[in-house]
One Martini backbone bead per residue (centre of mass of N, CA, C, O) as a GRO file, in nm:
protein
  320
    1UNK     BB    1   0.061   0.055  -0.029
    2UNK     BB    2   0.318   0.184   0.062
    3UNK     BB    3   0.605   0.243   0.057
    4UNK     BB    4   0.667   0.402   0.322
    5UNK     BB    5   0.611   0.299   0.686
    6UNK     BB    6   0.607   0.503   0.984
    7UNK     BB    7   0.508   0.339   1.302
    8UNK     BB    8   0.605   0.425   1.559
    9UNK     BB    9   0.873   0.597   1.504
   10UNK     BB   10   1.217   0.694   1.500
   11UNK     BB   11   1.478   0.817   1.414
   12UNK     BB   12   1.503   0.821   1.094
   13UNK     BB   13   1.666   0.786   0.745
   14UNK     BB   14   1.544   0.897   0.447
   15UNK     BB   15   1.706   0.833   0.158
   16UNK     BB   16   1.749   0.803  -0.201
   17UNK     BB   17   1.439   0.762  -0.334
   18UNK     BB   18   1.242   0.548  -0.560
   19UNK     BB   19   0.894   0.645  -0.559
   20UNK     BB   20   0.675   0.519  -0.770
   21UNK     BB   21   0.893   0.327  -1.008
   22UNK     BB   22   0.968   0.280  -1.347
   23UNK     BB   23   1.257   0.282  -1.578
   24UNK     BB   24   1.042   0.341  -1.765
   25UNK     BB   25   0.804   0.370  -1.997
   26UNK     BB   26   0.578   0.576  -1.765
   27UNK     BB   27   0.689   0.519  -1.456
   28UNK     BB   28   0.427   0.364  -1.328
   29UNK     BB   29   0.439   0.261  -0.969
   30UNK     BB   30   0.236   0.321  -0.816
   31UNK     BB   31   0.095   0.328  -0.486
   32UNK     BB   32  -0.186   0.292  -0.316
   33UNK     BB   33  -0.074   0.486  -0.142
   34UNK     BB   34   0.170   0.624  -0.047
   35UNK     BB   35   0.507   0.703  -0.051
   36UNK     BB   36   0.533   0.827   0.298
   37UNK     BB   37   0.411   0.709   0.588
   38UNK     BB   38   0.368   0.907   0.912
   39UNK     BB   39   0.262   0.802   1.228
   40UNK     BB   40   0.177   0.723   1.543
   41UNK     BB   41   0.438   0.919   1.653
   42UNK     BB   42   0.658   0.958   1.422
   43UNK     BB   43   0.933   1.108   1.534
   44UNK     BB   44   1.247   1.249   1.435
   45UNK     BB   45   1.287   1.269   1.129
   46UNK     BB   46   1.423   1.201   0.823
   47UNK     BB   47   1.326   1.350   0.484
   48UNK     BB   48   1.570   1.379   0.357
   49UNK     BB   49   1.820   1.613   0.186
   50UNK     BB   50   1.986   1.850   0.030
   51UNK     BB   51   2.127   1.582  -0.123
   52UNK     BB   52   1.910   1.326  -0.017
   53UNK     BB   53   1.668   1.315  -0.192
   54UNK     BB   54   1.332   1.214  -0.260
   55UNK     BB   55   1.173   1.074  -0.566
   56UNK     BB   56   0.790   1.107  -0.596
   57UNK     BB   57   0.547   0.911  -0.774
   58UNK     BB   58   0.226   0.800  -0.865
   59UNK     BB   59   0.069   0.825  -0.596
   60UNK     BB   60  -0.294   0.710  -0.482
   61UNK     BB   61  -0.246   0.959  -0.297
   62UNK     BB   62   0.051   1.064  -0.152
   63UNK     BB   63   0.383   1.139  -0.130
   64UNK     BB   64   0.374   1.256   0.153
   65UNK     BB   65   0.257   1.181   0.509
   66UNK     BB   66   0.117   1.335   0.811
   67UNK     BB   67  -0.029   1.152   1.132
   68UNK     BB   68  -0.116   1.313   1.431
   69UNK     BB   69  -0.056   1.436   1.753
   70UNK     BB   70   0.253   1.247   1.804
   71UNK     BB   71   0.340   1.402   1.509
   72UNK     BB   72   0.650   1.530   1.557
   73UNK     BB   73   0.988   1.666   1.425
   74UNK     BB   74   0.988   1.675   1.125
   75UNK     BB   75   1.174   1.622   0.843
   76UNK     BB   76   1.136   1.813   0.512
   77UNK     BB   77   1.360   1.748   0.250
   78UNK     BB   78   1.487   1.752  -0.082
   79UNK     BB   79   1.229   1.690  -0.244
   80UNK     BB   80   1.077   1.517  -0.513
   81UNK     BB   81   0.746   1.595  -0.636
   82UNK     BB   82   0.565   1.458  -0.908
   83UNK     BB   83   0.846   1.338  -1.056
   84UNK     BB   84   1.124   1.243  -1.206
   85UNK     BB   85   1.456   1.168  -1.239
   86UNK     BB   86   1.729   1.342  -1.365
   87UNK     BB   87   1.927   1.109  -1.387
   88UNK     BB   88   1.831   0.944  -1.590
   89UNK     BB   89   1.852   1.158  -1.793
   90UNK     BB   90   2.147   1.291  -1.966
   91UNK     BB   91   1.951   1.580  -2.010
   92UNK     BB   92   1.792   1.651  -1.740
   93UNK     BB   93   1.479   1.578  -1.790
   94UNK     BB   94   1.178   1.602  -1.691
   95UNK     BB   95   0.883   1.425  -1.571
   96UNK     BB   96   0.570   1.347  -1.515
   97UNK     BB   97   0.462   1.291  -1.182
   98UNK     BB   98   0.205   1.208  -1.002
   99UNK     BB   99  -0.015   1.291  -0.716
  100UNK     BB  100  -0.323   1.245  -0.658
  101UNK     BB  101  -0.307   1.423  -0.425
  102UNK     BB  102  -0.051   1.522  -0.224
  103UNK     BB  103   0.228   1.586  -0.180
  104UNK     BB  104   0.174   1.719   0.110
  105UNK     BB  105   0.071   1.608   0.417
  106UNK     BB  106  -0.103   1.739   0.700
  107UNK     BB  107  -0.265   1.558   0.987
  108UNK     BB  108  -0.492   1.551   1.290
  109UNK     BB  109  -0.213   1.718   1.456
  110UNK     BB  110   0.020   1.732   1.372
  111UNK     BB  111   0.363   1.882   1.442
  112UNK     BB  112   0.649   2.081   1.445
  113UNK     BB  113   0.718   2.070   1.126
  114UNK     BB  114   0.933   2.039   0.905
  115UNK     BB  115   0.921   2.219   0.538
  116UNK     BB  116   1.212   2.237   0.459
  117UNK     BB  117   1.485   2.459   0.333
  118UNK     BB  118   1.716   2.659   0.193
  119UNK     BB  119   1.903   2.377   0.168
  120UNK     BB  120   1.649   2.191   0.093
  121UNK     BB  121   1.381   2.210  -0.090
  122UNK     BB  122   1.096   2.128  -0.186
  123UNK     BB  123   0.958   1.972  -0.498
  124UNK     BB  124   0.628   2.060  -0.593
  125UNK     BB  125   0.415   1.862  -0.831
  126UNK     BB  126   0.127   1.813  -1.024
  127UNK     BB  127  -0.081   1.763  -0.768
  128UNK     BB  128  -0.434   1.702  -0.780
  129UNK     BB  129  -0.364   1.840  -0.564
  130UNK     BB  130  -0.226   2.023  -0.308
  131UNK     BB  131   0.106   2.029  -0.256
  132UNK     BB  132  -0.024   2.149   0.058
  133UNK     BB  133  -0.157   1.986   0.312
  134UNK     BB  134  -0.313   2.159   0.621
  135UNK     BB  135  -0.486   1.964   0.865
  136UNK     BB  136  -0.586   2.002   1.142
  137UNK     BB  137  -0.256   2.175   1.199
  138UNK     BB  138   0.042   2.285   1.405
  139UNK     BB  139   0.319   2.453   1.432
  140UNK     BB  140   0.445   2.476   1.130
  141UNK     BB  141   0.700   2.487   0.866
  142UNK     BB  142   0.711   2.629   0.561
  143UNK     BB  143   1.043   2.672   0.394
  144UNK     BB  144   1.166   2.705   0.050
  145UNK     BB  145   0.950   2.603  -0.159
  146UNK     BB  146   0.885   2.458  -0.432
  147UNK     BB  147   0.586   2.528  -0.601
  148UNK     BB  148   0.499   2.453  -0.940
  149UNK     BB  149   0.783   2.465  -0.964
  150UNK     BB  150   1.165   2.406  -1.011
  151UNK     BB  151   1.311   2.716  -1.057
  152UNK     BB  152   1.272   2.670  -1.388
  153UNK     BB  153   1.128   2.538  -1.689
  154UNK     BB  154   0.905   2.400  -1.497
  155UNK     BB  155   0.579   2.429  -1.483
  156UNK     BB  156   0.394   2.262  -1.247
  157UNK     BB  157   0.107   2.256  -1.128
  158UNK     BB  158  -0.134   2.246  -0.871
  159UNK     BB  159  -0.469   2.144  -0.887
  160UNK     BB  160  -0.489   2.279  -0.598
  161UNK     BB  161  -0.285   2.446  -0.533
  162UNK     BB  162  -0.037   2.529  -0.334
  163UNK     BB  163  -0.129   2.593  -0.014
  164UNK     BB  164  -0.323   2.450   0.245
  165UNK     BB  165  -0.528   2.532   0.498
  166UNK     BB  166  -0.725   2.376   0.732
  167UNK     BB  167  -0.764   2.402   1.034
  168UNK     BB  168  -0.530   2.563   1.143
  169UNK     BB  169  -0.244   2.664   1.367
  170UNK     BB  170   0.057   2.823   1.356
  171UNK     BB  171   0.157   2.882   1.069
  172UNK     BB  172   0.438   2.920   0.871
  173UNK     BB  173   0.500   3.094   0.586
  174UNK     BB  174   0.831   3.093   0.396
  175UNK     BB  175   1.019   3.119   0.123
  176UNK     BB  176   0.846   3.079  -0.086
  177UNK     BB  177   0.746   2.938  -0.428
  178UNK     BB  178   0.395   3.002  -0.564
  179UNK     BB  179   0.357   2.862  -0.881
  180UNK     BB  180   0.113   2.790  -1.144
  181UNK     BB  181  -0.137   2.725  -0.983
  182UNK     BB  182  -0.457   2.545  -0.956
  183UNK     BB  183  -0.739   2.657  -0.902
  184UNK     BB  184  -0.946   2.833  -0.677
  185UNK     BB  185  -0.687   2.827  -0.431
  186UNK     BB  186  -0.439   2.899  -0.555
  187UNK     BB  187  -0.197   2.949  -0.384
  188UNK     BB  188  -0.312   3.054  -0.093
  189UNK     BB  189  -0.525   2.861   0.147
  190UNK     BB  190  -0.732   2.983   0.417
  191UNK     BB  191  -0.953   2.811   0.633
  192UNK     BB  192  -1.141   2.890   0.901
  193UNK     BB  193  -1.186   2.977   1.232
  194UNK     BB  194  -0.924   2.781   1.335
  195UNK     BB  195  -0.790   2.954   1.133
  196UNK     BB  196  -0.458   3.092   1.315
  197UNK     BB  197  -0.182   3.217   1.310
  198UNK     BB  198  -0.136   3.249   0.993
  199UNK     BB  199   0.183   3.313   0.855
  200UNK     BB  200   0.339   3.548   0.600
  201UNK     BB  201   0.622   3.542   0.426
  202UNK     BB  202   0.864   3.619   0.184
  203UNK     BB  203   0.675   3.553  -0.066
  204UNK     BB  204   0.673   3.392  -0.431
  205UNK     BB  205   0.379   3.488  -0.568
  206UNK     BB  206   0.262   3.366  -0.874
  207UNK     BB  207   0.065   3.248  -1.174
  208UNK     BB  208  -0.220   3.214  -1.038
  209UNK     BB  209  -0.500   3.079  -1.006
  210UNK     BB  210  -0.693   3.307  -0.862
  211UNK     BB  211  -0.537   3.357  -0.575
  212UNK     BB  212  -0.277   3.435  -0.422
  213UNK     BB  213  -0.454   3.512  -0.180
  214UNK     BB  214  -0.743   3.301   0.010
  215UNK     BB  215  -0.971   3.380   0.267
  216UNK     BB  216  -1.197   3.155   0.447
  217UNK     BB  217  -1.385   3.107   0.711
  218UNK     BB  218  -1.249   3.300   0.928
  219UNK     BB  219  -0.973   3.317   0.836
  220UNK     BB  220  -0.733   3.492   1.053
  221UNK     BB  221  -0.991   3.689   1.160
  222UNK     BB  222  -1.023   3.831   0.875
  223UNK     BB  223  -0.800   3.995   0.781
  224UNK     BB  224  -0.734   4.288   0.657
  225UNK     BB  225  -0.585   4.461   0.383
  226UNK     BB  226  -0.384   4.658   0.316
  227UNK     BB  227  -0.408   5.003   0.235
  228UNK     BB  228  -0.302   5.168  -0.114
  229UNK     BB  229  -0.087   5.438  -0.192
  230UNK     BB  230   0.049   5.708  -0.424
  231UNK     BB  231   0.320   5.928  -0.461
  232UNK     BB  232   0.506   5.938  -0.642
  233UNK     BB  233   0.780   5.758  -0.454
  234UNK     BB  234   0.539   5.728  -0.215
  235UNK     BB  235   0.418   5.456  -0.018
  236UNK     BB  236   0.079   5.446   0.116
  237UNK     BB  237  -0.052   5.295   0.420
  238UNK     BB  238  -0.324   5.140   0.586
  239UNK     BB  239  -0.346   4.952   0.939
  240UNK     BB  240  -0.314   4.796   1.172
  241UNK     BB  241  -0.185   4.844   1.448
  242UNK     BB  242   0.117   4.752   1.484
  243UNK     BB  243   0.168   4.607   1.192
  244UNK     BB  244   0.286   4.407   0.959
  245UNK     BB  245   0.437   4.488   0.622
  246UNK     BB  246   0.453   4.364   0.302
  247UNK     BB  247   0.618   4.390   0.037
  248UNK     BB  248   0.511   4.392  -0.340
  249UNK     BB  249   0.600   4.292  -0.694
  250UNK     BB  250   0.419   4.258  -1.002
  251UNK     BB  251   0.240   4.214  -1.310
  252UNK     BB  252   0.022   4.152  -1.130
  253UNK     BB  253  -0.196   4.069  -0.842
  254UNK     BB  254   0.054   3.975  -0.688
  255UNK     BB  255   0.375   3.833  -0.554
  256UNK     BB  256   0.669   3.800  -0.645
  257UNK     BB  257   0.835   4.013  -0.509
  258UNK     BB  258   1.003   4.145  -0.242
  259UNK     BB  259   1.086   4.399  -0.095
  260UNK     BB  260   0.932   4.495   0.185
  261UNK     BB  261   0.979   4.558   0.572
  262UNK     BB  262   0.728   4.652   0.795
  263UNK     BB  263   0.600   4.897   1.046
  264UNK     BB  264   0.309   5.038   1.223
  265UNK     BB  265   0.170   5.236   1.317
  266UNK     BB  266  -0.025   5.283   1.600
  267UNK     BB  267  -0.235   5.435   1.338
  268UNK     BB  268  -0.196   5.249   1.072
  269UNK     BB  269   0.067   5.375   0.949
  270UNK     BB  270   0.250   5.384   0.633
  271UNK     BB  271   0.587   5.392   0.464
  272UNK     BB  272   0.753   5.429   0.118
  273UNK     BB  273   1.089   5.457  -0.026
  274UNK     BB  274   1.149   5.262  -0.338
  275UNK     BB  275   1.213   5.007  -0.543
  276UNK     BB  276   1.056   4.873  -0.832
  277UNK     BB  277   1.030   4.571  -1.013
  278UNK     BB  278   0.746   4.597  -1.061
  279UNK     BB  279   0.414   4.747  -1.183
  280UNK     BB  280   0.284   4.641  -0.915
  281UNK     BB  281   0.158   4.696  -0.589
  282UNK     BB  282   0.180   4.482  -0.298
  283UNK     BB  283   0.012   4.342   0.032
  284UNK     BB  284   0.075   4.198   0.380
  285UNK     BB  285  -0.079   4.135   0.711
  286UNK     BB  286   0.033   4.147   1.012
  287UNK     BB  287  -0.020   4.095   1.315
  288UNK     BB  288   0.009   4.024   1.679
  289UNK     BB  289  -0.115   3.713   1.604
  290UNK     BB  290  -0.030   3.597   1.302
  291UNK     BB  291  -0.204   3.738   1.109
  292UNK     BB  292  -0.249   3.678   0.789
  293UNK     BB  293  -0.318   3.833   0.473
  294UNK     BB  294  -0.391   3.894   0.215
  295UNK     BB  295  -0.378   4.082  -0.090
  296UNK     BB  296  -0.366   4.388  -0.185
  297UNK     BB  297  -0.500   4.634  -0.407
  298UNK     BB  298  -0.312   4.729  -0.647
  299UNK     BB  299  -0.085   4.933  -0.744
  300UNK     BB  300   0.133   5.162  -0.944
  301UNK     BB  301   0.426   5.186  -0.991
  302UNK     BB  302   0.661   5.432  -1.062
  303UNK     BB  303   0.806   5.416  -1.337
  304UNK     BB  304   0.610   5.218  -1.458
  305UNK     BB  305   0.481   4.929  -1.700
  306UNK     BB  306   0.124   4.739  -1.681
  307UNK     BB  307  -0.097   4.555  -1.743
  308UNK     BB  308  -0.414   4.450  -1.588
  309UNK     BB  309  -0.503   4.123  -1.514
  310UNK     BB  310  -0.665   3.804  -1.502
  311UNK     BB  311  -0.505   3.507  -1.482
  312UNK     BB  312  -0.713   3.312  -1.618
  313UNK     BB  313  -0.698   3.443  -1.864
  314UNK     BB  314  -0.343   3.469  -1.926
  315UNK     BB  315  -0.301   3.170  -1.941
  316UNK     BB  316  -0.109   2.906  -2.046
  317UNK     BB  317  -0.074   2.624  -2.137
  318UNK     BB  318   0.225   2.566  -2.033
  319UNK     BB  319   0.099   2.675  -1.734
  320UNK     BB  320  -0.144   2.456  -1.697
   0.00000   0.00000   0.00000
């Protein structure tokens, strides 16, 4: 059923397997359950490492799955989810390996767990679900991996958005970049009354269909995005007091690059004089509970130019 199935373990180090593959065309043995799943309280595992990541694709749930409230403080990190392996090939080129469900889930009440690092990033692809879901599971980190694209040539979106929230809290989102997925939930999907203190941070989210960032079902406590005025090459803006604000330039109404973090008075008041990467400026505030809000609705930047479309609109078949 599993390929790798880690039941109340410990201490394990997974790494450089090549999970629901045949070496020849169309590659595809995938598992009935998923790639790795880790369960009824396996902590303190390694999945992956920057130099000897997994490889994982054709699996008829999910990539890697953690479950339960007792797994937790697991790393996972360098793995390749979605993907054949480039090493197959003289030419170093991937084919498509979708996992069914997700490449990553983290469900159940799962915690503490790593998902990523900036020397190890998990390249999540194809997935027919979201790249990543965090359900009704709590202060995990997600943090550096590419979501829909490999960093390359290669944008293949998962077909339900790029990182779903469902009912989680405490959950930080960071220097990931999240492109290219499809799907109503487009980018970042965080939903549920019980989905608080989800932060978004420096993150490159851009050319998702959908939304880059949408809250839904009263999560992370509704949070407002914070409106933004430009005046000259000075953008200023309010939102709640003492939020923190970042700053995002896109060609859409999206946040490709992120430009600058800062801190709103008192009064939710704030200003920047800066360079700005595209011709449209986005924000996304942060409370002092860690709710961080949508994308606030874009400004024209000074001294560039754009036309802003609607995304789903002007996706290419090779970005679908």
């Amino acid at each position: 059923q599993n390929g790798i199935h880690l039941y109340d373990t410990d201490y394990s180090y997974i790494a450089s397997n090549d999970i629901g593959f045949t070496l020849t065309s169309p590659y595809n043995a995938g598992n009935t359950g998923h790639g790795i799943l880790l369960e009824q309280g396996s902590s303190y595992n390694v999945v992956g490492t920057p130099t000897s990541g997994n490889v994982i694709g054709w699996n008829k749930i999910s990539g890697i799955a953690l479950t339960g409230e007792e797994t937790i403080n697991n790393n996972i990190q360098g793995n390749l989810i979605g993907s054949t392996n480039p090493e197959w090939f003289t030419s170093g080129n991937l084919h498509e390996a979708p996992n069914s469900y997700y490449g990553i889930s983290l469900s159940q009440g799962t915690n503490n767990n790593w998902i990523g690092s900036q020397d190890g990033p998990n390249k999540i692809l194809t997935s027919q679900g979201a790249g990543i879901l965090i359900n009704s599971s709590n202060d995990n980190q997600v943090t550096a991996n590419l979501i829909g694209t490999d960093g390359g040539t290669n944008h293949w979106g998962n077909a339900d958005g790029g990182i779903a929230i469902m009912n989680g809290s405490g959950n930080r989102i960071a220097y990931n970049e999240v492109a290219y997925n499809r799907g109503d939930w487009g980018g970042i999907f965080i939903y549920g009354t019980s989905a608080t203190g989800n932060s978004l941070t420096s993150n490159s989210i851009h050319h998702n269909s959908g939304s880059g960032v949408f809250l839904s079902g009263g999560a992370n406590q509704a949070i407002s995005p914070p409106e933004l005025t430009i005046s000259s090459s000075t953008l200023s803006g309010t939102t709640c007091p003492n939020c923190s604000v970042d700053i995002y330039t896109d060609s859409q109404d999206e946040g490709r690059y992120f430009e600058y973090h800062l801190v709103a008075d008192a009064a939710g008041m704030f200003s920047w004089d800066g360079k700005y990467t595209e011709p449209f400026i986005t924000a996304i505030t942060t409370d002092l509970s860690n709710n961080s809000s949508a994308f606030s609705a874009p400004v024209a930047a000074p001294n560039k130019s754009g036309i802003l479309f609607f995304l789903p609109a002007i996706l290419s078949a090779s970005q679908q």
